[in-house]
Short mmCIF file of C-alpha atoms and ligand atoms in Angstrom, two decimals:
data_model
loop_
_atom_site.label_atom_id
_atom_site.label_comp_id
_atom_site.label_asym_id
_atom_site.label_seq_id
_atom_site.Cartn_x
_atom_site.Cartn_y
_atom_site.Cartn_z
CA UNK E 1 113.65 10.96 41.60
CA UNK E 2 112.27 13.60 43.88
CA UNK E 3 112.71 12.45 47.48
CA UNK E 4 111.21 14.10 50.55
CA UNK E 5 113.12 13.39 53.78
CA UNK E 6 111.38 14.07 57.08
CA UNK E 7 113.95 14.60 59.82
CA UNK E 8 116.60 15.91 57.40
CA UNK E 9 118.59 17.59 60.22
CA UNK E 10 119.18 14.27 62.02
CA UNK E 11 121.98 11.70 62.26
CA UNK E 12 120.67 9.68 59.28
CA UNK E 13 118.59 12.31 57.52
CA UNK E 14 121.48 14.66 56.83
CA UNK E 15 123.88 12.13 55.23
CA UNK E 16 120.97 10.62 53.31
CA UNK E 17 120.21 14.03 51.78
CA UNK E 18 123.88 14.43 50.77
CA UNK E 19 124.03 10.88 49.37
CA UNK E 20 120.89 11.30 47.27
CA UNK E 21 121.93 14.74 45.98
CA UNK E 22 125.33 13.33 44.98
CA UNK E 23 123.51 10.57 43.05
CA UNK E 24 121.54 13.15 41.08
CA UNK E 25 118.23 12.88 42.91
CA UNK E 26 116.25 15.97 43.86
CA UNK E 27 115.89 16.27 47.64
CA UNK E 28 113.42 18.19 49.80
CA UNK E 29 113.83 18.17 53.59
CA UNK E 30 111.51 18.76 56.51
CA UNK E 31 112.57 19.28 60.12
CA UNK E 32 111.44 21.02 63.31
CA UNK E 33 114.90 20.79 65.00
CA UNK E 34 113.52 18.92 67.97
CA UNK E 35 116.54 16.59 68.18
CA UNK E 36 118.86 19.55 68.81
CA UNK E 37 116.55 20.73 71.59
CA UNK E 38 116.11 17.32 73.17
CA UNK E 39 119.80 16.55 73.22
CA UNK E 40 120.27 19.85 75.09
CA UNK E 41 117.44 18.84 77.42
CA UNK E 42 119.56 15.92 78.72
CA UNK E 43 122.60 18.19 79.07
CA UNK E 44 124.46 16.94 76.01
CA UNK E 45 125.50 17.99 72.53
CA UNK E 46 126.82 16.41 69.38
CA UNK E 47 130.54 15.49 69.50
CA UNK E 48 130.81 16.92 66.00
CA UNK E 49 130.01 20.65 65.92
CA UNK E 50 126.86 21.05 63.87
CA UNK E 51 126.37 24.31 62.00
CA UNK E 52 123.04 26.10 62.11
CA UNK E 53 120.71 24.84 59.39
CA UNK E 54 121.10 27.87 57.08
CA UNK E 55 124.86 27.29 57.19
CA UNK E 56 124.34 23.62 56.39
CA UNK E 57 122.28 24.57 53.33
CA UNK E 58 124.92 27.06 52.20
CA UNK E 59 127.64 24.41 52.58
CA UNK E 60 125.65 21.94 50.45
CA UNK E 61 125.35 24.55 47.73
CA UNK E 62 129.03 25.41 47.87
CA UNK E 63 130.49 21.90 48.18
CA UNK E 64 128.06 19.80 46.16
CA UNK E 65 126.80 22.57 43.87
CA UNK E 66 123.23 21.46 44.58
CA UNK E 67 120.18 23.02 46.22
CA UNK E 68 118.53 21.23 49.10
CA UNK E 69 114.94 22.47 49.35
CA UNK E 70 113.69 22.80 52.91
CA UNK E 71 110.42 23.30 54.82
CA UNK E 72 110.60 24.00 58.52
CA UNK E 73 107.63 22.50 60.28
CA UNK E 74 106.16 19.81 62.45
CA UNK E 75 104.54 16.55 61.38
CA UNK E 76 102.09 17.03 64.26
CA UNK E 77 100.47 19.75 62.09
CA UNK E 78 98.40 17.95 59.45
CA UNK E 79 97.83 21.07 57.30
CA UNK E 80 101.59 21.59 57.10
CA UNK E 81 102.17 17.98 56.04
CA UNK E 82 99.44 18.02 53.41
CA UNK E 83 100.56 21.41 52.04
CA UNK E 84 104.19 20.33 51.68
CA UNK E 85 103.23 17.08 49.95
CA UNK E 86 100.83 18.95 47.64
CA UNK E 87 103.47 21.50 46.73
CA UNK E 88 106.35 19.05 46.28
CA UNK E 89 104.61 15.92 44.91
CA UNK E 90 107.56 13.64 45.78
CA UNK E 91 108.18 10.23 44.21
CA UNK E 92 109.40 8.90 47.56
CA UNK E 93 109.01 9.98 51.17
CA UNK E 94 111.63 8.79 53.63
CA UNK E 95 110.12 9.15 57.08
CA UNK E 96 112.87 9.56 59.68
CA UNK E 97 111.22 12.26 61.82
CA UNK E 98 110.39 10.28 64.93
CA UNK E 99 111.56 10.33 68.53
CA UNK E 100 114.32 7.72 68.13
CA UNK E 101 115.66 7.04 71.61
CA UNK E 102 114.64 4.06 73.75
CA UNK E 103 116.05 5.57 76.99
CA UNK E 104 114.31 8.91 76.33
CA UNK E 105 110.98 7.10 76.09
CA UNK E 106 111.66 5.36 79.43
CA UNK E 107 112.42 8.49 81.53
CA UNK E 108 108.86 8.86 82.87
CA UNK E 109 105.21 8.87 81.85
CA UNK E 110 105.54 12.19 80.00
CA UNK E 111 108.39 10.99 77.83
CA UNK E 112 106.59 7.70 77.15
CA UNK E 113 103.42 9.50 76.06
CA UNK E 114 105.28 12.10 74.01
CA UNK E 115 107.15 9.35 72.17
CA UNK E 116 104.12 7.31 71.29
CA UNK E 117 101.77 10.21 70.50
CA UNK E 118 104.31 12.04 68.33
CA UNK E 119 105.51 8.98 66.48
CA UNK E 120 102.07 7.61 65.70
CA UNK E 121 100.58 11.03 64.87
CA UNK E 122 103.37 11.94 62.45
CA UNK E 123 103.02 8.64 60.59
CA UNK E 124 99.22 8.86 60.42
CA UNK E 125 99.43 12.44 59.13
CA UNK E 126 101.82 11.35 56.40
CA UNK E 127 99.62 8.41 55.41
CA UNK E 128 96.48 10.57 55.20
CA UNK E 129 98.31 13.33 53.32
CA UNK E 130 99.75 10.78 50.86
CA UNK E 131 96.30 9.40 50.22
CA UNK E 132 94.95 12.92 49.63
CA UNK E 133 97.65 14.37 47.37
CA UNK E 134 100.26 11.84 46.21
CA UNK E 135 98.88 8.29 46.43
CA UNK E 136 101.52 7.02 43.98
CA UNK E 137 104.45 8.11 46.17
CA UNK E 138 106.47 5.40 47.91
CA UNK E 139 106.77 5.66 51.68
CA UNK E 140 110.09 4.44 53.11
CA UNK E 141 109.33 4.29 56.81
CA UNK E 142 112.10 4.00 59.38
CA UNK E 143 111.19 1.11 61.68
CA UNK E 144 113.54 -0.85 63.91
CA UNK E 145 114.88 -4.38 64.33
CA UNK E 146 113.95 -3.86 67.99
CA UNK E 147 110.30 -4.42 67.08
CA UNK E 148 110.95 -8.16 67.05
CA UNK E 149 112.77 -8.37 70.37
CA UNK E 150 115.02 -11.39 70.82
CA UNK E 151 112.91 -14.52 70.22
CA UNK E 152 114.45 -17.97 70.51
CA UNK E 153 113.76 -18.67 66.81
CA UNK E 154 114.99 -17.10 63.55
CA UNK E 155 113.43 -13.71 62.70
CA UNK E 156 111.93 -13.41 59.20
CA UNK E 157 111.46 -10.18 57.25
CA UNK E 158 108.12 -9.07 58.66
CA UNK E 159 105.97 -12.12 57.89
CA UNK E 160 106.12 -15.88 58.36
CA UNK E 161 104.06 -18.91 57.50
CA UNK E 162 102.08 -20.34 60.38
CA UNK E 163 100.26 -23.64 60.68
CA UNK E 164 97.76 -23.76 63.56
CA UNK E 165 95.09 -26.41 64.16
CA UNK E 166 95.52 -27.78 60.68
CA UNK E 167 95.25 -24.44 58.82
CA UNK E 168 98.01 -22.31 57.28
CA UNK E 169 98.43 -18.57 56.78
CA UNK E 170 101.17 -15.97 56.24
CA UNK E 171 101.00 -13.58 59.19
CA UNK E 172 103.02 -10.73 60.71
CA UNK E 173 105.81 -12.19 62.84
CA UNK E 174 105.04 -11.55 66.54
CA UNK E 175 106.54 -8.36 67.97
CA UNK E 176 108.04 -8.17 71.46
CA UNK E 177 109.66 -4.76 71.72
CA UNK E 178 111.86 -3.63 74.62
CA UNK E 179 110.93 0.02 75.26
CA UNK E 180 108.01 2.43 74.78
CA UNK E 181 109.99 3.79 71.84
CA UNK E 182 110.33 0.38 70.19
CA UNK E 183 106.62 -0.29 70.82
CA UNK E 184 105.76 2.98 69.03
CA UNK E 185 107.46 1.52 65.96
CA UNK E 186 105.42 -1.67 66.29
CA UNK E 187 102.20 0.34 66.32
CA UNK E 188 103.45 2.40 63.35
CA UNK E 189 104.12 -0.80 61.42
CA UNK E 190 100.53 -1.90 61.96
CA UNK E 191 99.24 1.48 60.77
CA UNK E 192 101.41 1.51 57.63
CA UNK E 193 100.46 -2.09 56.78
CA UNK E 194 96.76 -1.27 57.21
CA UNK E 195 96.96 1.93 55.12
CA UNK E 196 98.70 0.24 52.20
CA UNK E 197 95.96 -2.38 52.16
CA UNK E 198 92.94 -0.07 52.28
CA UNK E 199 94.27 2.79 50.12
CA UNK E 200 96.58 0.93 47.74
CA UNK E 201 99.62 2.93 48.90
CA UNK E 202 103.20 1.68 48.44
CA UNK E 203 105.36 1.29 51.54
CA UNK E 204 108.65 -0.17 52.70
CA UNK E 205 109.03 -0.64 56.44
CA UNK E 206 112.74 -0.58 57.20
CA UNK E 207 113.59 -2.68 60.24
CA UNK E 208 116.77 -0.77 60.94
CA UNK E 209 119.51 -2.20 63.12
CA UNK E 210 121.80 -0.06 65.27
CA UNK E 211 123.83 2.37 63.14
CA UNK E 212 127.46 3.24 63.87
CA UNK E 213 129.78 5.65 62.12
CA UNK E 214 130.46 9.29 61.58
CA UNK E 215 131.23 9.78 57.89
CA UNK E 216 129.96 9.01 54.43
CA UNK E 217 131.85 9.69 51.18
CA UNK E 218 129.83 12.87 50.62
CA UNK E 219 131.06 14.37 53.92
CA UNK E 220 134.17 15.93 52.43
CA UNK E 221 134.11 19.14 54.45
CA UNK E 222 133.67 19.63 58.19
CA UNK E 223 130.64 21.86 57.57
CA UNK E 224 128.91 18.78 56.13
CA UNK E 225 129.49 16.56 59.19
CA UNK E 226 126.48 14.81 60.60
CA UNK E 227 125.69 14.89 64.30
CA UNK E 228 127.30 12.31 66.58
CA UNK E 229 125.58 11.65 69.90
CA UNK E 230 127.43 9.90 72.70
CA UNK E 231 125.28 10.52 75.80
CA UNK E 232 123.31 7.65 77.34
CA UNK E 233 120.00 8.90 75.94
CA UNK E 234 120.83 9.67 72.31
CA UNK E 235 124.11 7.83 71.67
CA UNK E 236 124.03 4.22 70.46
CA UNK E 237 126.21 1.37 71.70
CA UNK E 238 129.34 1.28 69.53
CA UNK E 239 129.45 5.06 69.01
CA UNK E 240 129.29 5.47 72.79
CA UNK E 241 132.02 2.88 73.40
CA UNK E 242 134.43 4.83 71.20
CA UNK E 243 133.54 8.14 72.85
CA UNK E 244 134.15 6.52 76.26
CA UNK E 245 137.58 5.26 75.17
CA UNK E 246 138.52 8.66 73.75
CA UNK E 247 137.98 10.44 77.09
CA UNK E 248 139.47 7.69 79.24
CA UNK E 249 136.23 6.33 80.68
CA UNK E 250 135.55 2.57 80.81
CA UNK E 251 133.65 1.07 77.88
CA UNK E 252 130.28 -0.10 79.21
CA UNK E 253 128.61 -3.22 77.80
CA UNK E 254 125.65 -3.49 80.16
CA UNK E 255 125.20 -6.55 82.38
CA UNK E 256 126.56 -9.79 80.90
CA UNK E 257 127.08 -8.07 77.54
CA UNK E 258 125.70 -10.98 75.53
CA UNK E 259 122.97 -8.72 74.05
CA UNK E 260 123.17 -9.31 70.29
CA UNK E 261 121.82 -6.81 67.80
CA UNK E 262 122.02 -6.22 64.06
CA UNK E 263 124.48 -3.40 63.26
CA UNK E 264 125.20 -1.42 60.11
CA UNK E 265 127.68 1.33 59.22
CA UNK E 266 126.19 4.77 58.53
CA UNK E 267 127.47 4.67 54.96
CA UNK E 268 125.90 1.27 54.30
CA UNK E 269 122.66 2.34 55.90
CA UNK E 270 122.53 5.20 53.37
CA UNK E 271 123.22 2.71 50.57
CA UNK E 272 120.34 0.54 51.84
CA UNK E 273 117.87 3.41 52.04
CA UNK E 274 118.81 4.51 48.52
CA UNK E 275 118.26 0.97 47.23
CA UNK E 276 114.82 0.90 48.85
CA UNK E 277 113.99 4.28 47.25
CA UNK E 278 115.26 3.32 43.78
CA UNK E 279 113.37 -0.02 43.87
CA UNK E 280 109.95 1.01 45.18
CA UNK E 281 107.27 -1.28 46.55
CA UNK E 282 104.29 -1.86 44.25
CA UNK E 283 100.89 -0.19 44.77
CA UNK E 284 99.18 -1.87 47.71
CA UNK E 285 102.42 -3.57 48.79
CA UNK E 286 103.68 -3.39 52.37
CA UNK E 287 107.29 -4.56 52.09
CA UNK E 288 109.48 -5.23 55.13
CA UNK E 289 113.29 -5.08 54.96
CA UNK E 290 115.48 -6.21 57.84
CA UNK E 291 118.21 -3.62 57.41
CA UNK E 292 121.46 -4.50 59.10
CA UNK E 293 124.80 -5.82 57.95
CA UNK E 294 125.93 -8.23 60.70
CA UNK E 295 124.94 -9.19 64.25
CA UNK E 296 127.35 -8.67 67.14
CA UNK E 297 127.08 -8.87 70.91
CA UNK E 298 127.90 -5.67 72.79
CA UNK E 299 130.83 -7.57 74.36
CA UNK E 300 132.27 -8.21 70.89
CA UNK E 301 131.92 -4.53 69.99
CA UNK E 302 133.46 -3.40 73.27
CA UNK E 303 136.44 -5.63 72.49
CA UNK E 304 136.81 -4.16 68.98
CA UNK E 305 136.70 -0.64 70.44
CA UNK E 306 139.30 -1.56 73.06
CA UNK E 307 141.61 -3.11 70.46
CA UNK E 308 141.42 -0.19 68.04
CA UNK E 309 141.83 2.31 70.91
CA UNK E 310 145.26 0.76 71.55
CA UNK E 311 146.30 1.64 67.96
CA UNK E 312 145.74 5.29 68.95
CA UNK E 313 147.73 4.91 72.17
CA UNK E 314 144.59 4.81 74.33
CA UNK E 315 144.56 2.18 77.10
CA UNK E 316 140.81 1.56 77.22
CA UNK E 317 139.21 -0.63 79.88
CA UNK E 318 135.91 -2.50 79.81
CA UNK E 319 133.45 -2.47 82.73
CA UNK E 320 130.05 -4.12 83.05
CA UNK E 321 127.62 -1.85 84.91
CA UNK E 322 124.33 -3.48 85.92
CA UNK E 323 122.02 -3.36 82.90
CA UNK E 324 119.72 -0.34 83.32
CA UNK E 325 117.32 -1.94 80.82
CA UNK E 326 115.14 -5.00 81.09
CA UNK E 327 116.41 -7.27 78.31
CA UNK E 328 117.94 -10.70 77.75
CA UNK E 329 121.69 -10.44 78.37
CA UNK E 330 122.59 -13.72 76.70
CA UNK E 331 120.31 -15.10 73.99
CA UNK E 332 119.79 -16.61 70.53
CA UNK E 333 119.64 -14.05 67.70
CA UNK E 334 119.31 -15.01 64.07
CA UNK E 335 117.41 -12.49 61.92
CA UNK E 336 117.15 -13.06 58.16
CA UNK E 337 118.24 -10.14 55.95
CA UNK E 338 118.09 -11.37 52.38
CA UNK E 339 115.89 -8.76 50.72
CA UNK E 340 118.48 -5.97 50.82
CA UNK E 341 121.04 -8.22 49.20
CA UNK E 342 118.39 -9.04 46.60
CA UNK E 343 118.11 -5.30 45.87
CA UNK E 344 121.87 -5.11 45.32
CA UNK E 345 123.21 -4.32 48.81
CA UNK E 346 126.94 -4.95 49.25
CA UNK E 347 128.94 -4.14 52.38
CA UNK E 348 131.30 -1.30 51.55
CA UNK E 349 133.01 -0.81 54.92
CA UNK E 350 134.59 -3.28 57.32
CA UNK E 351 133.74 -2.82 60.99
CA UNK E 352 137.28 -2.11 62.19
CA UNK E 353 137.93 0.45 59.43
CA UNK E 354 134.85 2.41 60.45
CA UNK E 355 135.83 2.15 64.11
CA UNK E 356 139.25 3.60 63.22
CA UNK E 357 137.61 6.44 61.32
CA UNK E 358 135.36 7.26 64.30
CA UNK E 359 138.38 7.27 66.63
CA UNK E 360 140.24 9.67 64.31
CA UNK E 361 137.32 12.10 64.24
CA UNK E 362 136.45 11.85 67.92
CA UNK E 363 140.04 12.42 69.00
CA UNK E 364 139.80 15.69 67.05
CA UNK E 365 136.64 16.59 69.00
CA UNK E 366 137.77 15.10 72.31
CA UNK E 367 137.31 18.40 74.17
CA UNK E 368 133.62 18.51 73.28
CA UNK E 369 133.09 15.01 74.70
CA UNK E 370 135.26 15.81 77.72
CA UNK E 371 133.10 18.87 78.40
CA UNK E 372 130.01 16.65 78.60
CA UNK E 373 131.54 13.49 80.05
CA UNK E 374 128.94 13.44 82.85
CA UNK E 375 126.26 12.39 80.34
CA UNK E 376 128.04 9.18 79.34
CA UNK E 377 126.97 7.15 82.39
CA UNK E 378 123.70 5.19 82.23
CA UNK E 379 121.08 7.00 84.34
CA UNK E 380 117.72 6.01 82.85
CA UNK E 381 116.56 2.80 84.51
CA UNK E 382 113.78 0.76 82.90
CA UNK E 383 112.42 -0.37 86.29
CA UNK E 384 112.83 2.90 88.16
CA UNK E 385 110.15 5.48 88.73
CA UNK E 386 112.57 8.33 89.25
CA UNK E 387 114.83 8.38 86.19
CA UNK E 388 113.71 11.96 85.55
CA UNK E 389 114.99 13.16 88.92
CA UNK E 390 118.17 11.10 88.53
CA UNK E 391 118.79 12.82 85.20
CA UNK E 392 118.08 16.23 86.71
CA UNK E 393 120.43 15.54 89.64
CA UNK E 394 123.30 14.60 87.36
CA UNK E 395 126.39 16.77 87.76
CA UNK E 396 126.24 19.80 85.46
CA UNK E 397 128.57 20.22 82.54
CA UNK E 398 131.93 21.64 83.63
CA UNK E 399 132.29 23.83 80.54
CA UNK E 400 129.57 25.50 78.64
CA UNK E 401 129.12 26.76 75.16
CA UNK E 402 129.99 25.88 71.57
CA UNK E 403 132.54 27.99 69.79
CA UNK E 404 130.99 31.02 68.11
CA UNK E 405 130.24 30.38 64.47
CA UNK E 406 129.79 26.63 64.77
CA UNK E 407 126.14 27.10 65.68
CA UNK E 408 126.60 24.35 68.28
CA UNK E 409 123.18 22.97 69.09
CA UNK E 410 121.37 26.18 68.14
CA UNK E 411 118.44 25.31 65.94
CA UNK E 412 117.74 27.11 62.72
CA UNK E 413 119.08 30.52 63.47
CA UNK E 414 117.63 33.00 61.00
CA UNK E 415 115.48 30.40 59.23
CA UNK E 416 111.87 31.45 58.88
N1 USQ C 1 124.15 -0.99 75.40
C1 USQ C 1 125.20 -1.32 76.22
N2 USQ C 1 125.98 -0.30 76.69
C2 USQ C 1 125.78 1.01 76.35
C3 USQ C 1 124.72 1.32 75.48
C4 USQ C 1 123.91 0.29 75.03
O1 USQ C 1 125.43 -2.47 76.55
O2 USQ C 1 126.53 1.87 76.82
C5 USQ C 1 123.30 -2.08 74.89
C6 USQ C 1 121.82 -1.92 75.20
O3 USQ C 1 121.49 -2.38 76.49
C7 USQ C 1 121.20 -2.74 74.08
C8 USQ C 1 122.17 -2.57 72.92
O4 USQ C 1 123.39 -2.08 73.48
O5 USQ C 1 121.16 -4.08 74.43
C9 USQ C 1 121.71 -1.58 71.88
O6 USQ C 1 121.44 -0.35 72.53
P1 USQ C 1 121.54 1.04 71.74
O7 USQ C 1 121.35 2.13 72.71
O8 USQ C 1 122.74 1.05 70.88
O9 USQ C 1 120.32 0.89 70.71
P2 USQ C 1 118.75 0.89 70.96
O10 USQ C 1 118.34 1.46 72.26
O11 USQ C 1 118.26 -0.48 70.64
O12 USQ C 1 118.25 1.91 69.84
C10 USQ C 1 119.06 2.24 68.70
C11 USQ C 1 118.52 3.53 68.11
C12 USQ C 1 117.10 3.31 67.64
C13 USQ C 1 117.06 2.14 66.68
C14 USQ C 1 117.66 0.89 67.31
C15 USQ C 1 117.81 -0.26 66.36
O13 USQ C 1 118.57 4.57 69.10
O14 USQ C 1 116.62 4.50 67.03
O15 USQ C 1 115.72 1.87 66.34
O16 USQ C 1 119.00 1.20 67.76
S1 USQ C 1 117.63 -1.81 67.19
O17 USQ C 1 118.54 -1.84 68.32
O18 USQ C 1 117.92 -2.83 66.24
O19 USQ C 1 116.26 -1.87 67.66
#
């Protein structure tokens, strides 16, 4: 199949491109390198050194013997989106190019508006361009389990049967998201569902859980590493816990630590996306997949990180800072995730094995985390009006720049 990936330079987009190429699919990427810029904006960088994009492309050619086609551009530009789709005519479009951080969206009004305007505009541009030039293509849209919130009942895959005043219907399950970012995904879901209905498009809305991990089988060379964020804005829970342990900082499950979420290893998330691509939705179908492997509380994950740290001679501690977010800290959580299994999903990695692998890699890049350790603490407060000034006032990085030749966080040097 020919697969277009928007956000190909990102944490998931890059390993997905490698995975699909290794499976014999043709891959075309789009990116505007905004993640590299925004991670710098909060004073951080990826723990893994990320080569400039031209170097990434050269490494793919050399290691995998495959070409990864690429268009640099922005989904906010409708002409660009339509032109790329018209030129490439993909069978599937995996849409990962959205602002993906809940804390980033909560910094202040500007970050909230940027998140929602960019995310909704990019999705609408893709939907309109698909209708115009490739209405048979299958859209695999990255959503989030966080759309549902944490209701006190089981969470179905998108829809449920309701009986009200003696009448029955199958309706979208109520959404109760926990950040402006998560709400942007709710609004996207409504737009994708509506577009499939009126224009007969095919779409899969992937309710993605929190991803953890650093490697996939295709990452056989350090030039092929994906990014690994550990700061409070861009890093996710378990990845952050391991980074904290590696530099001797306490592991930080927020508040009571009973927050339960669906988690999935990076490698298994790639497997799931491939399964969704290879088994497309039908014309007019809006299919929802709850994409996670198992649910854990952040306390449970902190404990796993602490235990595995000891195997590496690291005496990690666990602390509970007050929760900077507004969320239930102890709650029922029982989402259904049968559809992926129905498509053939099988867990390939056990949690502790992946945690060990992350420790091994992060110990190698410990100096890079150490150099940015000031960005590990939670600074963005959901209730506060001045998270932006708190972020700005944060102590500066003690050491500065990436080693020459790694490209560090430089965007696409020398790419037109
Ligand atoms: N948390 C801690 N300590 C930390 C960091 C996070 O206790 O140091 C807690 C948070 O309060 C939250 C949970 O861990 O209860 C998950 O937080 P997270 O930062 O790992 O993930 P989240 O903000 O929910 O967002 C991430 C991705 C997002 C994706 C989402 C899937 O950034 O793109 O959509 O996971 S889900 O969580 O299922 O909505």
